GROMACS .gro file of C-alpha atoms in nm:
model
  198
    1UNK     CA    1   3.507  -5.927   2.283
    2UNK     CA    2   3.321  -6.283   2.333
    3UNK     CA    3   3.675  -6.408   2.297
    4UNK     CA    4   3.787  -6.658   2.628
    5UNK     CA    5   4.097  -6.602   2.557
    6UNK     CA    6   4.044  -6.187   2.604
    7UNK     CA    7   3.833  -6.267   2.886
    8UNK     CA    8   4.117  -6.437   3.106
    9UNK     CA    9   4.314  -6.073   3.109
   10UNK     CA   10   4.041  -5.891   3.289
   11UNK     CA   11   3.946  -6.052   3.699
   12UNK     CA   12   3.595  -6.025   3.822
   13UNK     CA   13   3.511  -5.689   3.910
   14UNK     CA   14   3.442  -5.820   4.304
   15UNK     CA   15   3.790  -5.912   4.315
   16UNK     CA   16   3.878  -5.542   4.188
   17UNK     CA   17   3.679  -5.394   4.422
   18UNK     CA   18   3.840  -5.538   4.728
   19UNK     CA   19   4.134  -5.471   4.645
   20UNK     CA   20   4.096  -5.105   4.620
   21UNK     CA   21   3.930  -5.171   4.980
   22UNK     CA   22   4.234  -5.315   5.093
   23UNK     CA   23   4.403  -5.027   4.948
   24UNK     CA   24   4.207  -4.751   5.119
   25UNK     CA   25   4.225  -4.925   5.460
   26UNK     CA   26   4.599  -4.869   5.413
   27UNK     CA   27   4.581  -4.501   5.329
   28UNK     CA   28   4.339  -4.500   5.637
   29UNK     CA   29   4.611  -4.674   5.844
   30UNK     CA   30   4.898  -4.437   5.712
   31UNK     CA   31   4.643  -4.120   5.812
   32UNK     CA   32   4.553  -4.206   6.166
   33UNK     CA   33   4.909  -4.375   6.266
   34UNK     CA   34   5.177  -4.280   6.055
   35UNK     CA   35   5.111  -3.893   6.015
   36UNK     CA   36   5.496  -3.841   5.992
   37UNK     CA   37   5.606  -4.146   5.847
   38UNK     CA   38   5.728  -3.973   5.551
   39UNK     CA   39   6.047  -3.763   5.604
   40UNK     CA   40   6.077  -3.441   5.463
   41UNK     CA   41   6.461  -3.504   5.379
   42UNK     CA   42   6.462  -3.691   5.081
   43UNK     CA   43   6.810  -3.877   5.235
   44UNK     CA   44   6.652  -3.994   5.527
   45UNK     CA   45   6.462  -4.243   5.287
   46UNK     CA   46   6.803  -4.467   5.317
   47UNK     CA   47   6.844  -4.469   5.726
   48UNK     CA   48   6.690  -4.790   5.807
   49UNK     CA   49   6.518  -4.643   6.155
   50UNK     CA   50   6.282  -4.461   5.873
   51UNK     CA   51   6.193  -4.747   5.667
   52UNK     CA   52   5.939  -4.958   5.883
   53UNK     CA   53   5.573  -4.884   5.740
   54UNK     CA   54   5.346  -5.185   5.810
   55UNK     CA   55   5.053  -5.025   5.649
   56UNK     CA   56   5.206  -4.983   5.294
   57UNK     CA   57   5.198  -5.402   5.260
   58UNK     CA   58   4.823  -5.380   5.211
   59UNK     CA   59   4.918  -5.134   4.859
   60UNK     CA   60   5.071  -5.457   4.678
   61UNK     CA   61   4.791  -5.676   4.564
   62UNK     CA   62   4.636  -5.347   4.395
   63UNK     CA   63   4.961  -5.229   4.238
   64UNK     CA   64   5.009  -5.617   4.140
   65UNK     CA   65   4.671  -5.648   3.987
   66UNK     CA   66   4.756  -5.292   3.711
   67UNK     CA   67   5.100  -5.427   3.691
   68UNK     CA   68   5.026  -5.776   3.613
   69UNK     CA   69   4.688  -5.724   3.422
   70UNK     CA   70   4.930  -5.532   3.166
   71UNK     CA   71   5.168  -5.789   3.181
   72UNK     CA   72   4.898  -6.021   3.071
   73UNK     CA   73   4.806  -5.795   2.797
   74UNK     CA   74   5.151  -5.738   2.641
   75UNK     CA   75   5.256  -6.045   2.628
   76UNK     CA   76   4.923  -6.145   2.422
   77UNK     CA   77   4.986  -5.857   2.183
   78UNK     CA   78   5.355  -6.044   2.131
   79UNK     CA   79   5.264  -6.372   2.105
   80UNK     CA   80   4.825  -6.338   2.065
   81UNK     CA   81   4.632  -6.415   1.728
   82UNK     CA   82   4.557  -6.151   1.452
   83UNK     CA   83   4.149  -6.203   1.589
   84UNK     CA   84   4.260  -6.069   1.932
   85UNK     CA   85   4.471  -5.798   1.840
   86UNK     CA   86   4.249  -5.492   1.780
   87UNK     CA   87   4.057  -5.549   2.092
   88UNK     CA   88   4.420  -5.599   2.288
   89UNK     CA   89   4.558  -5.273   2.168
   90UNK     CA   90   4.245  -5.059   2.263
   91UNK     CA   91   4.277  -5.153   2.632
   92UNK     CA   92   4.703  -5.206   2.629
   93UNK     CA   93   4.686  -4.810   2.644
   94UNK     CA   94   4.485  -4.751   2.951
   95UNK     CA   95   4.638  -5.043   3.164
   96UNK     CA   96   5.006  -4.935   3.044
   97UNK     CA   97   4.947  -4.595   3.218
   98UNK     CA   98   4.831  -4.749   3.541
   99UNK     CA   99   5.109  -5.003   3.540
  100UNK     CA  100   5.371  -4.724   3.496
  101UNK     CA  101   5.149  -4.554   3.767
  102UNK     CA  102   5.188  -4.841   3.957
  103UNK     CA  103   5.552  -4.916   3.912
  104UNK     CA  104   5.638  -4.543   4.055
  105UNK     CA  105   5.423  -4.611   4.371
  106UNK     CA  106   5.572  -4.947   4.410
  107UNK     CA  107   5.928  -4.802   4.408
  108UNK     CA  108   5.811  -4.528   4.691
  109UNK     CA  109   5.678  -4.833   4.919
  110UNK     CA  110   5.955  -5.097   4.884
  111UNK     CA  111   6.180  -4.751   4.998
  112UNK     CA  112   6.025  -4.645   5.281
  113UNK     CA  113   5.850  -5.022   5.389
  114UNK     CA  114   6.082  -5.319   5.461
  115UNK     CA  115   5.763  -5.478   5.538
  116UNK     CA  116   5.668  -5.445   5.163
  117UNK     CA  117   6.018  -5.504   5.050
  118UNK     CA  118   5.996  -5.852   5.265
  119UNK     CA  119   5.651  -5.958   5.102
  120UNK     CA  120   5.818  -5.862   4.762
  121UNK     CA  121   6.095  -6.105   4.750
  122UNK     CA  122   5.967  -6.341   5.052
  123UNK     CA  123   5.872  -6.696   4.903
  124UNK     CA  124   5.502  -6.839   4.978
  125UNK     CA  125   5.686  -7.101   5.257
  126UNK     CA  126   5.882  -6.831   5.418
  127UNK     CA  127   5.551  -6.581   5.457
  128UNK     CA  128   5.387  -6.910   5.604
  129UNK     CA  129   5.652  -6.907   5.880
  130UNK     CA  130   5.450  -6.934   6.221
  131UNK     CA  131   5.689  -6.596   6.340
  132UNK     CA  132   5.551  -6.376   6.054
  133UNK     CA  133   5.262  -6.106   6.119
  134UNK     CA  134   4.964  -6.113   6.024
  135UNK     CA  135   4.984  -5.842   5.786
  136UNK     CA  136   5.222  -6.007   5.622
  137UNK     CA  137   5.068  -6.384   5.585
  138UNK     CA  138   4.737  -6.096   5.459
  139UNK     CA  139   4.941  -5.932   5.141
  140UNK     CA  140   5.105  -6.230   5.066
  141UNK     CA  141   4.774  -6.420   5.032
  142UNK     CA  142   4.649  -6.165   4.811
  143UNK     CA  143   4.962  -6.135   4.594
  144UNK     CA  144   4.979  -6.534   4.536
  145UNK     CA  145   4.567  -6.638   4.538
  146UNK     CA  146   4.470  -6.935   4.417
  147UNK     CA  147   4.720  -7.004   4.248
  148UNK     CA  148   5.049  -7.024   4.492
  149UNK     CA  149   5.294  -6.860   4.250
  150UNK     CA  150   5.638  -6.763   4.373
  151UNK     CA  151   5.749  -6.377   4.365
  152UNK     CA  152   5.487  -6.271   4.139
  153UNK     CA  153   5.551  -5.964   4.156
  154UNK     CA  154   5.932  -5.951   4.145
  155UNK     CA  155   5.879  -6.155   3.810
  156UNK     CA  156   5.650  -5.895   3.671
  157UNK     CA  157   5.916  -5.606   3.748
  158UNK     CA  158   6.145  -5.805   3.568
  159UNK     CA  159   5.893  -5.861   3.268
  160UNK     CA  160   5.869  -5.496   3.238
  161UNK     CA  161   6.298  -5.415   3.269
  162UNK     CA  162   6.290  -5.624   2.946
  163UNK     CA  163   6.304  -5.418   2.621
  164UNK     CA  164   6.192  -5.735   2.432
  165UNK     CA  165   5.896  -5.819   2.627
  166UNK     CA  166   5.767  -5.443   2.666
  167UNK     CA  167   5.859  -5.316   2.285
  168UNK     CA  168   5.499  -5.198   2.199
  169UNK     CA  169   5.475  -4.963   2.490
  170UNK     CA  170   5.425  -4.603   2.449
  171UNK     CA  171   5.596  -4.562   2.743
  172UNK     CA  172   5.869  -4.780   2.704
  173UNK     CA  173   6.181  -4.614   2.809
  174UNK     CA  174   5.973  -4.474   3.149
  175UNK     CA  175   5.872  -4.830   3.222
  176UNK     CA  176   6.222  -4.969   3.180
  177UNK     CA  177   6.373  -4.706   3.366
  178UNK     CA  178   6.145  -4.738   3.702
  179UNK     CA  179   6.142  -5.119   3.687
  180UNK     CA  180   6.567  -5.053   3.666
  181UNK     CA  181   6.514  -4.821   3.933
  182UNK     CA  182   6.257  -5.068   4.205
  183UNK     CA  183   6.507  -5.353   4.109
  184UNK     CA  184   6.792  -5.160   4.225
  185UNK     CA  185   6.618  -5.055   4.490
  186UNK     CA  186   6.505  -5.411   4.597
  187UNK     CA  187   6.872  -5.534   4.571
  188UNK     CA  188   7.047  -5.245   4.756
  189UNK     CA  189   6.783  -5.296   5.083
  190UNK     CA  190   6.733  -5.723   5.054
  191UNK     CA  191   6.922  -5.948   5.279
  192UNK     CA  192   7.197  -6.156   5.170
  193UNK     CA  193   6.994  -6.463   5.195
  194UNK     CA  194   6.722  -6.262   4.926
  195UNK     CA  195   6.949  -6.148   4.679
  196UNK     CA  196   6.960  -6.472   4.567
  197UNK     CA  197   6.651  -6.533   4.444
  198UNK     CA  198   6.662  -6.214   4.196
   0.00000   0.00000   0.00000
């Protein structure tokens, strides 16, 4: 479509691109320096001496770019013009299965990472804070770009525990479910001092 307004859903393919590179340096990091990060009893997932995984931060601009491109996209096919809606519906498909892909990887990382879990409900002034890492001030830079939103991503999982905002999906009762699930999950591990800002 020659539409602008269709245009604005989809980034520029270099921004994609690194992404996935920042991504696959993380998987790299997990393979050479976490090869038993992951424990092989499901219930040591909630003992906090399992949950630090650095690497995993570096996941959550890629998972926020599927989740939040078909954010973008649903919330045009609610509220979009009749001109936009064929072209919206062929590509809601596609980017609903890699958000729902995206939401179940999320939920894995914000489990076993408090790193993640920080970056996920941190605000942009407290990842700024001269005391946090570098791989922290990294994700959080990616997450927020140019634009300096607050919790981006923690408003996207809320977009997509809505059953108003998400009533088109195919997968609608999977994507309300997991969202449930990473929200619970994100309460049950934050600090008291983070719980507000759900």
């Amino acid at each position: 479509s020659s539409s602008t307004e269709f245009k604005s859903f989809h980034r520029p393919q270099a921004r994609f691109y690194q992404l996935q590179n920042l991504a696959t340096s993380a998987l790299n990091a997990l393979a050479l320096h976490h090869p038993n990060s992951v424990p092989h009893n499901p219930d040591a997932a909630l003992q906090p001496a399992q949950r630090s995984c650095t690497a995993a931060v570096h996941f959550l601009p890629l998972l926020t770019f599927h989740i939040s491109t078909y954010c973008h996209s649903a919330k045009a096919s609610l509220h979009g013009s009749s001109l936009l809606a064929s072209s919206l519906e062929e590509s809601l498909s596609g980017q609903e299965e890699f958000a729902l892909a995206a939401m179940k990887a999320l939920y894995h990382i914000v489990c076993y990472s408090s790193e993640a879990l920080e970056v996920v409900l941190c605000h942009q002034e407290d990842v700024n804070r001269p005391q946090c890492s570098k791989n922290l001030l990294s994700a959080s830079e990616h997450l927020n770009g140019d634009t300096q939103t607050q919790l981006p991503l923690l408003r996207r999982i809320l977009q997509l525990a809505d059953p108003a905002f998400i009533t088109a999906a195919s997968h609608r009762e999977a994507l309300m479910n997991i969202s449930l699930k990473t929200l619970s999950m994100l309460a049950e591990r934050a600090q008291d001092n983070q719980l507000l800002r759900f």
